[in-house]
GROMACS .gro file of C-alpha atoms in nm:
model
  347
    1MET     CA    1  -3.975  -1.630   1.157
    2ASN     CA    2  -3.801  -1.759   0.847
    3SER     CA    3  -3.718  -1.489   0.586
    4SER     CA    4  -3.923  -1.516   0.268
    5GLU     CA    5  -3.791  -1.413  -0.070
    6GLU     CA    6  -4.021  -1.242  -0.315
    7SER     CA    7  -3.910  -1.199  -0.673
    8THR     CA    8  -4.080  -0.938  -0.888
    9VAL     CA    9  -4.041  -0.960  -1.266
   10SER     CA   10  -4.065  -0.622  -1.435
   11GLY     CA   11  -4.096  -0.642  -1.813
   12MET     CA   12  -3.990  -0.292  -1.926
   13SER     CA   13  -3.749  -0.132  -1.679
   14ALA     CA   14  -3.505   0.138  -1.778
   15GLY     CA   15  -3.234  -0.079  -1.621
   16ARG     CA   16  -2.885   0.008  -1.515
   17SER     CA   17  -2.714  -0.056  -1.846
   18ALA     CA   18  -2.682   0.200  -2.121
   19VAL     CA   19  -2.725  -0.079  -2.381
   20ARG     CA   20  -3.091  -0.128  -2.459
   21MET     CA   21  -3.240  -0.475  -2.489
   22GLY     CA   22  -3.462  -0.540  -2.785
   23PRO     CA   23  -3.821  -0.651  -2.732
   24ALA     CA   24  -3.744  -1.015  -2.812
   25GLU     CA   25  -3.456  -1.015  -2.562
   26LEU     CA   26  -3.673  -0.851  -2.300
   27VAL     CA   27  -3.953  -1.102  -2.345
   28GLN     CA   28  -3.715  -1.399  -2.336
   29ALA     CA   29  -3.528  -1.268  -2.032
   30ALA     CA   30  -3.852  -1.201  -1.847
   31ALA     CA   31  -3.979  -1.548  -1.931
   32MET     CA   32  -3.660  -1.717  -1.815
   33ALA     CA   33  -3.655  -1.511  -1.497
   34ARG     CA   34  -4.015  -1.607  -1.427
   35ARG     CA   35  -3.934  -1.977  -1.473
   36PHE     CA   36  -3.629  -1.955  -1.246
   37TYR     CA   37  -3.739  -1.720  -0.966
   38LEU     CA   38  -4.114  -1.775  -0.948
   39GLU     CA   39  -4.168  -2.127  -1.079
   40GLY     CA   40  -3.853  -2.278  -0.928
   41LYS     CA   41  -3.726  -2.443  -1.247
   42SER     CA   42  -3.356  -2.523  -1.284
   43LYS     CA   43  -3.130  -2.361  -1.542
   44ILE     CA   44  -3.103  -2.694  -1.723
   45GLN     CA   45  -3.483  -2.722  -1.748
   46ILE     CA   46  -3.507  -2.364  -1.877
   47ALA     CA   47  -3.231  -2.430  -2.131
   48GLU     CA   48  -3.416  -2.734  -2.265
   49GLU     CA   49  -3.742  -2.539  -2.293
   50PHE     CA   50  -3.589  -2.249  -2.484
   51GLY     CA   51  -3.341  -2.455  -2.686
   52VAL     CA   52  -3.029  -2.279  -2.558
   53SER     CA   53  -2.735  -2.376  -2.339
   54ARG     CA   54  -2.757  -2.350  -1.961
   55PHE     CA   55  -2.463  -2.108  -1.979
   56LYS     CA   56  -2.675  -1.871  -2.188
   57VAL     CA   57  -2.958  -1.906  -1.936
   58ALA     CA   58  -2.714  -1.809  -1.660
   59ARG     CA   59  -2.599  -1.504  -1.859
   60VAL     CA   60  -2.957  -1.398  -1.928
   61LEU     CA   61  -3.053  -1.428  -1.560
   62GLU     CA   62  -2.747  -1.226  -1.462
   63THR     CA   63  -2.836  -0.959  -1.715
   64ALA     CA   64  -3.194  -0.954  -1.591
   65LEU     CA   65  -3.066  -0.869  -1.242
   66GLU     CA   66  -2.823  -0.607  -1.371
   67ARG     CA   67  -3.091  -0.429  -1.572
   68ASP     CA   68  -3.363  -0.439  -1.307
   69LEU     CA   69  -3.584  -0.681  -1.495
   70VAL     CA   70  -3.578  -0.877  -1.170
   71ARG     CA   71  -3.580  -0.730  -0.823
   72ILE     CA   72  -3.534  -0.960  -0.526
   73GLU     CA   73  -3.672  -0.839  -0.195
   74ILE     CA   74  -3.595  -1.006   0.138
   75ARG     CA   75  -3.896  -0.958   0.363
   76VAL     CA   76  -3.948  -1.059   0.725
   77PRO     CA   77  -4.252  -0.990   0.945
   78ALA     CA   78  -4.278  -0.622   1.036
   79GLU     CA   79  -4.205  -0.680   1.404
   80LEU     CA   80  -3.866  -0.840   1.332
   81ASP     CA   81  -3.561  -0.623   1.266
   82ALA     CA   82  -3.339  -0.835   1.042
   83GLU     CA   83  -3.058  -0.579   1.015
   84ARG     CA   84  -3.020  -0.533   1.390
   85SER     CA   85  -3.054  -0.908   1.444
   86ASP     CA   86  -2.766  -0.989   1.211
   87ALA     CA   87  -2.547  -0.709   1.348
   88LEU     CA   88  -2.607  -0.818   1.707
   89ARG     CA   89  -2.536  -1.182   1.624
   90ALA     CA   90  -2.205  -1.085   1.464
   91ARG     CA   91  -2.098  -0.847   1.742
   92TYR     CA   92  -2.140  -1.103   2.020
   93GLY     CA   93  -2.061  -1.413   1.816
   94LEU     CA   94  -2.402  -1.561   1.888
   95ARG     CA   95  -2.555  -1.857   1.711
   96HIS     CA   96  -2.891  -1.681   1.682
   97ALA     CA   97  -3.002  -1.326   1.760
   98VAL     CA   98  -3.361  -1.217   1.703
   99VAL     CA   99  -3.451  -0.851   1.755
  100VAL     CA  100  -3.815  -0.742   1.767
  101GLU     CA  101  -3.958  -0.392   1.761
  102SER     CA  102  -3.982  -0.234   2.106
  103PRO     CA  103  -4.326  -0.125   2.226
  104ALA     CA  104  -4.398   0.245   2.271
  105ASP     CA  105  -4.344   0.219   2.648
  106ALA     CA  106  -4.014   0.028   2.614
  107GLU     CA  107  -3.834   0.250   2.867
  108GLU     CA  108  -4.068   0.136   3.142
  109THR     CA  109  -4.134  -0.220   3.032
  110PRO     CA  110  -3.855  -0.478   3.062
  111ASP     CA  111  -3.914  -0.800   2.868
  112PRO     CA  112  -4.220  -0.707   2.660
  113GLU     CA  113  -4.455  -1.002   2.618
  114ASN     CA  114  -4.393  -1.019   2.243
  115LEU     CA  115  -4.039  -1.139   2.322
  116GLY     CA  116  -4.190  -1.454   2.470
  117GLU     CA  117  -4.402  -1.507   2.161
  118VAL     CA  118  -4.102  -1.481   1.928
  119ALA     CA  119  -3.894  -1.702   2.160
  120ALA     CA  120  -4.168  -1.965   2.147
  121ASP     CA  121  -4.137  -1.972   1.768
  122LEU     CA  122  -3.758  -1.990   1.795
  123LEU     CA  123  -3.774  -2.288   2.031
  124GLY     CA  124  -4.003  -2.456   1.782
  125GLU     CA  125  -3.714  -2.433   1.537
  126LEU     CA  126  -3.431  -2.526   1.773
  127VAL     CA  127  -3.576  -2.817   1.967
  128ASN     CA  128  -3.560  -3.159   1.801
  129GLU     CA  129  -3.737  -3.480   1.888
  130GLY     CA  130  -3.571  -3.648   2.184
  131ASP     CA  131  -3.408  -3.331   2.316
  132VAL     CA  132  -3.416  -3.229   2.681
  133LEU     CA  133  -3.547  -2.874   2.720
  134GLY     CA  134  -3.454  -2.684   3.035
  135LEU     CA  135  -3.650  -2.380   3.158
  136ALA     CA  136  -3.516  -2.140   3.420
  137TRP     CA  137  -3.747  -1.913   3.619
  138GLY     CA  138  -3.830  -1.577   3.469
  139ARG     CA  139  -4.129  -1.377   3.351
  140SER     CA  140  -4.004  -1.392   2.994
  141THR     CA  141  -3.974  -1.772   2.999
  142ILE     CA  142  -4.324  -1.793   3.146
  143HIS     CA  143  -4.453  -1.571   2.862
  144MET     CA  144  -4.268  -1.796   2.619
  145ALA     CA  145  -4.429  -2.111   2.759
  146VAL     CA  146  -4.776  -1.960   2.739
  147ALA     CA  147  -4.716  -1.874   2.372
  148LEU     CA  148  -4.589  -2.221   2.275
  149ASN     CA  149  -4.805  -2.394   2.016
  150ARG     CA  150  -4.559  -2.639   1.860
  151LEU     CA  151  -4.272  -2.839   2.001
  152PRO     CA  152  -4.132  -3.179   1.898
  153PRO     CA  153  -4.160  -3.461   2.151
  154CYS     CA  154  -3.905  -3.384   2.422
  155THR     CA  155  -3.843  -3.401   2.795
  156VAL     CA  156  -3.888  -3.072   2.983
  157VAL     CA  157  -3.704  -3.001   3.307
  158GLN     CA  158  -3.712  -2.703   3.541
  159LEU     CA  159  -3.366  -2.553   3.594
  160THR     CA  160  -3.435  -2.336   3.899
  161GLY     CA  161  -3.660  -2.330   4.200
  162VAL     CA  162  -3.962  -2.099   4.204
  163TYR     CA  163  -3.966  -1.737   4.313
  164ASP     CA  164  -4.172  -1.816   4.622
  165ALA     CA  165  -4.297  -2.171   4.679
  166GLY     CA  166  -4.505  -2.052   4.973
  167THR     CA  167  -4.742  -1.845   4.757
  168SER     CA  168  -4.956  -1.900   4.452
  169GLU     CA  169  -4.667  -1.792   4.228
  170ARG     CA  170  -4.583  -2.119   4.056
  171GLY     CA  171  -4.518  -1.977   3.714
  172SER     CA  172  -4.204  -2.179   3.643
  173VAL     CA  173  -4.374  -2.506   3.736
  174GLU     CA  174  -4.666  -2.417   3.510
  175ALA     CA  175  -4.423  -2.323   3.231
  176VAL     CA  176  -4.258  -2.667   3.249
  177ARG     CA  177  -4.593  -2.843   3.247
  178ARG     CA  178  -4.718  -2.629   2.958
  179ALA     CA  179  -4.410  -2.702   2.745
  180ALA     CA  180  -4.437  -3.074   2.820
  181GLN     CA  181  -4.805  -3.069   2.731
  182VAL     CA  182  -4.733  -2.907   2.394
  183SER     CA  183  -4.449  -3.149   2.318
  184GLY     CA  184  -4.618  -3.459   2.458
  185GLY     CA  185  -4.306  -3.534   2.661
  186ASP     CA  186  -4.232  -3.585   3.030
  187ALA     CA  187  -4.223  -3.293   3.273
  188HIS     CA  188  -3.981  -3.263   3.565
  189PRO     CA  189  -4.082  -2.959   3.773
  190ILE     CA  190  -3.915  -2.846   4.094
  191TYR     CA  191  -4.145  -2.771   4.386
  192ALA     CA  192  -3.899  -2.571   4.593
  193PRO     CA  193  -3.798  -2.207   4.642
  194MET     CA  194  -3.511  -2.073   4.437
  195LEU     CA  195  -3.338  -1.920   4.740
  196LEU     CA  196  -3.311  -2.082   5.084
  197PRO     CA  197  -3.204  -1.929   5.418
  198ASP     CA  198  -2.880  -2.128   5.432
  199ALA     CA  199  -2.669  -2.379   5.242
  200ALA     CA  200  -2.768  -2.673   5.466
  201THR     CA  201  -3.138  -2.630   5.393
  202ALA     CA  202  -3.067  -2.603   5.021
  203ALA     CA  203  -2.856  -2.920   5.029
  204ALA     CA  204  -3.130  -3.109   5.209
  205LEU     CA  205  -3.389  -3.004   4.950
  206ARG     CA  206  -3.163  -3.106   4.662
  207ASN     CA  207  -3.159  -3.460   4.804
  208GLN     CA  208  -3.537  -3.490   4.811
  209THR     CA  209  -3.659  -3.748   4.560
  210GLY     CA  210  -3.851  -3.525   4.317
  211ILE     CA  211  -3.593  -3.249   4.316
  212ALA     CA  212  -3.303  -3.493   4.285
  213ARG     CA  213  -3.474  -3.653   3.985
  214ALA     CA  214  -3.495  -3.315   3.811
  215PHE     CA  215  -3.130  -3.243   3.894
  216GLU     CA  216  -3.030  -3.570   3.726
  217TYR     CA  217  -3.147  -3.423   3.396
  218PHE     CA  218  -2.934  -3.109   3.417
  219ASP     CA  219  -2.638  -3.275   3.246
  220LYS     CA  220  -2.868  -3.406   2.971
  221VAL     CA  221  -3.022  -3.072   2.873
  222THR     CA  222  -2.966  -2.991   2.505
  223VAL     CA  223  -3.162  -2.664   2.481
  224ALA     CA  224  -3.215  -2.421   2.770
  225CYS     CA  225  -3.427  -2.109   2.797
  226VAL     CA  226  -3.327  -1.844   3.053
  227SER     CA  227  -3.413  -1.492   3.161
  228ILE     CA  228  -3.179  -1.208   3.255
  229GLY     CA  229  -3.226  -0.962   3.541
  230SER     CA  230  -3.057  -0.630   3.613
  231TRP     CA  231  -2.964  -0.547   3.973
  232GLU     CA  232  -3.263  -0.337   4.073
  233PRO     CA  233  -3.604  -0.390   4.233
  234GLY     CA  234  -3.864  -0.564   4.021
  235ILE     CA  235  -3.617  -0.659   3.748
  236SER     CA  236  -3.406  -0.912   3.937
  237THR     CA  237  -3.561  -1.208   4.115
  238VAL     CA  238  -3.254  -1.259   4.330
  239HIS     CA  239  -3.238  -0.890   4.425
  240ASP     CA  240  -3.600  -0.899   4.541
  241MET     CA  241  -3.547  -1.213   4.752
  242LEU     CA  242  -3.247  -1.083   4.947
  243SER     CA  243  -3.234  -0.865   5.256
  244ASP     CA  244  -3.117  -0.502   5.232
  245GLU     CA  245  -2.787  -0.601   5.392
  246GLU     CA  246  -2.731  -0.883   5.142
  247ARG     CA  247  -2.817  -0.658   4.847
  248ALA     CA  248  -2.564  -0.402   4.966
  249HIS     CA  249  -2.301  -0.675   5.003
  250TYR     CA  250  -2.339  -0.805   4.649
  251ALA     CA  251  -2.365  -0.453   4.511
  252SER     CA  252  -2.026  -0.381   4.670
  253LEU     CA  253  -1.885  -0.673   4.469
  254GLY     CA  254  -1.996  -0.502   4.149
  255VAL     CA  255  -2.300  -0.711   4.056
  256ALA     CA  256  -2.453  -0.594   3.728
  257ALA     CA  257  -2.676  -0.884   3.628
  258GLU     CA  258  -2.823  -1.214   3.733
  259MET     CA  259  -2.934  -1.521   3.543
  260ALA     CA  260  -3.067  -1.844   3.693
  261ALA     CA  261  -2.959  -1.715   4.039
  262HIS     CA  262  -2.599  -1.660   3.924
  263LEU     CA  263  -2.453  -1.310   3.961
  264PHE     CA  264  -2.226  -1.133   3.710
  265ASP     CA  265  -2.024  -0.814   3.703
  266ALA     CA  266  -2.021  -0.583   3.400
  267GLU     CA  267  -1.748  -0.788   3.229
  268GLY     CA  268  -1.940  -1.113   3.259
  269ARG     CA  269  -1.738  -1.254   3.549
  270ARG     CA  270  -1.934  -1.451   3.806
  271ILE     CA  271  -1.933  -1.302   4.154
  272GLY     CA  272  -2.096  -1.388   4.485
  273ARG     CA  273  -2.061  -1.760   4.428
  274ASP     CA  274  -2.148  -1.827   4.790
  275LEU     CA  275  -2.505  -1.738   4.698
  276GLY     CA  276  -2.524  -2.044   4.475
  277GLU     CA  277  -2.487  -2.271   4.777
  278ARG     CA  278  -2.821  -2.140   4.903
  279CYS     CA  279  -2.999  -2.172   4.569
  280ILE     CA  280  -3.190  -2.446   4.393
  281THR     CA  281  -3.055  -2.396   4.043
  282VAL     CA  282  -2.852  -2.542   3.760
  283LYS     CA  283  -2.479  -2.484   3.802
  284ALA     CA  284  -2.305  -2.233   3.576
  285ASP     CA  285  -2.068  -2.501   3.450
  286GLN     CA  286  -2.366  -2.715   3.353
  287LEU     CA  287  -2.517  -2.423   3.163
  288ARG     CA  288  -2.186  -2.378   2.984
  289ARG     CA  289  -2.201  -2.737   2.858
  290ILE     CA  290  -2.556  -2.708   2.719
  291PRO     CA  291  -2.529  -2.684   2.338
  292GLU     CA  292  -2.798  -2.416   2.302
  293VAL     CA  293  -2.881  -2.159   2.573
  294VAL     CA  294  -3.141  -1.905   2.464
  295ALA     CA  295  -3.176  -1.587   2.671
  296ILE     CA  296  -3.495  -1.380   2.651
  297ALA     CA  297  -3.455  -1.023   2.774
  298GLY     CA  298  -3.522  -0.673   2.649
  299GLY     CA  299  -3.585  -0.311   2.738
  300GLN     CA  300  -3.345  -0.027   2.816
  301ARG     CA  301  -3.349  -0.107   3.188
  302LYS     CA  302  -3.204  -0.454   3.117
  303ALA     CA  303  -2.965  -0.361   2.839
  304ALA     CA  304  -2.648  -0.338   3.050
  305ALA     CA  305  -2.737  -0.663   3.227
  306ILE     CA  306  -2.784  -0.839   2.892
  307ASP     CA  307  -2.440  -0.719   2.784
  308ALA     CA  308  -2.287  -0.855   3.105
  309VAL     CA  309  -2.445  -1.198   3.069
  310LEU     CA  310  -2.355  -1.224   2.700
  311ARG     CA  311  -1.993  -1.155   2.796
  312SER     CA  312  -2.002  -1.451   3.038
  313GLY     CA  313  -2.009  -1.701   2.751
  314LEU     CA  314  -2.302  -1.890   2.902
  315VAL     CA  315  -2.554  -1.783   2.638
  316THR     CA  316  -2.548  -1.890   2.272
  317SER     CA  317  -2.862  -1.716   2.143
  318LEU     CA  318  -3.068  -1.409   2.231
  319VAL     CA  319  -3.421  -1.281   2.180
  320THR     CA  320  -3.436  -0.910   2.255
  321ASP     CA  321  -3.588  -0.583   2.134
  322THR     CA  322  -3.464  -0.280   1.941
  323SER     CA  323  -3.435  -0.072   2.258
  324ALA     CA  324  -3.183  -0.311   2.414
  325ALA     CA  325  -3.017  -0.393   2.081
  326ASP     CA  326  -2.923  -0.031   2.017
  327TYR     CA  327  -2.750  -0.015   2.355
  328LEU     CA  328  -2.574  -0.348   2.297
  329MET     CA  329  -2.437  -0.241   1.959
  330ALA     CA  330  -2.267   0.058   2.122
  331ALA     CA  331  -2.168  -0.102   2.452
  332GLY     CA  332  -1.800  -0.072   2.543
  333SER     CA  333  -1.529  -0.286   2.393
  334THR     CA  334  -1.608  -0.559   2.145
  335PRO     CA  335  -1.689  -0.874   2.344
  336ARG     CA  336  -1.529  -1.207   2.272
  337PRO     CA  337  -1.753  -1.447   2.077
  338ALA     CA  338  -2.019  -1.606   2.296
  339LEU     CA  339  -1.961  -1.941   2.128
  340ASN     CA  340  -1.614  -1.935   2.280
  341ARG     CA  341  -1.767  -2.050   2.604
  342ALA     CA  342  -1.469  -2.039   2.837
  343ASP     CA  343  -1.535  -1.883   3.178
  344PRO     CA  344  -1.414  -1.519   3.158
  345ASP     CA  345  -1.274  -1.532   3.512
  346GLY     CA  346  -1.089  -1.856   3.441
  347ALA     CA  347  -1.267  -2.059   3.705
   0.00000   0.00000   0.00000
């Protein structure tokens, strides 16, 4: 995903300047530009080769740019939108923002699979040897884990329980094991549901040996990968796990988004904190202390939820698509920088 710079040397351009360069000047300028931009030689090396001062080399290179002898193009892969990425990063004060082209059916498809592929490449850049990588449940994080093909040696820990431990849906466990396999590090999965019937049952599970061991790593996580859900069927894990009465209750509190079983209103304030007592998940304050928290979410149906979570200050980086990015760039008041990670509700 790194930008690549391509320099094209054009020998006889009309240029921007009204003063024409003679053929000898053109040839020399083109040769110096080729040495500098294509062959990677320093100005001092070029000066020695041509028997001039390095200051003259600098002037010639500057003139070559002014007169279109040299054109520098910044190219990224076609699926990446560099302009939207930079604008989104600046608007929300993110450390990294990567925007990919939305698929044709973006309106109906939240979190296109290509987001996971790009996020996998991003994690390959962000994770260093010896880090502790935390993965929260989510379809996008599962897609990311499947797409992983490089990762430095690191420990991988599951940050939330699974969607339903009583069925074959063990995607988050498999994601942790897959990431650990790629990195060659230890895996610490959590074999427990994300949401329990009551706080006492959740507390009992947290004290079980395997789950407690995973929880011990939460304060050591250096890079986390999370998903974002909007408060509607099929796009929020928590919404789908609750009863109709519970959904109505949290909706009355103004829930707009969920991430790692934490609920947020449109301004990024956490609400419904009682729900956390019933959940097997990393605490919000622990997420806030993790140096790098990468959210993967896209699509128009998730755009407002992404905005809400970004306003919470829990996320430092985002992988999204053009459909969501366009909404985010026009969404309400300018948010405070995400890297100012204070809790917006002061708690």
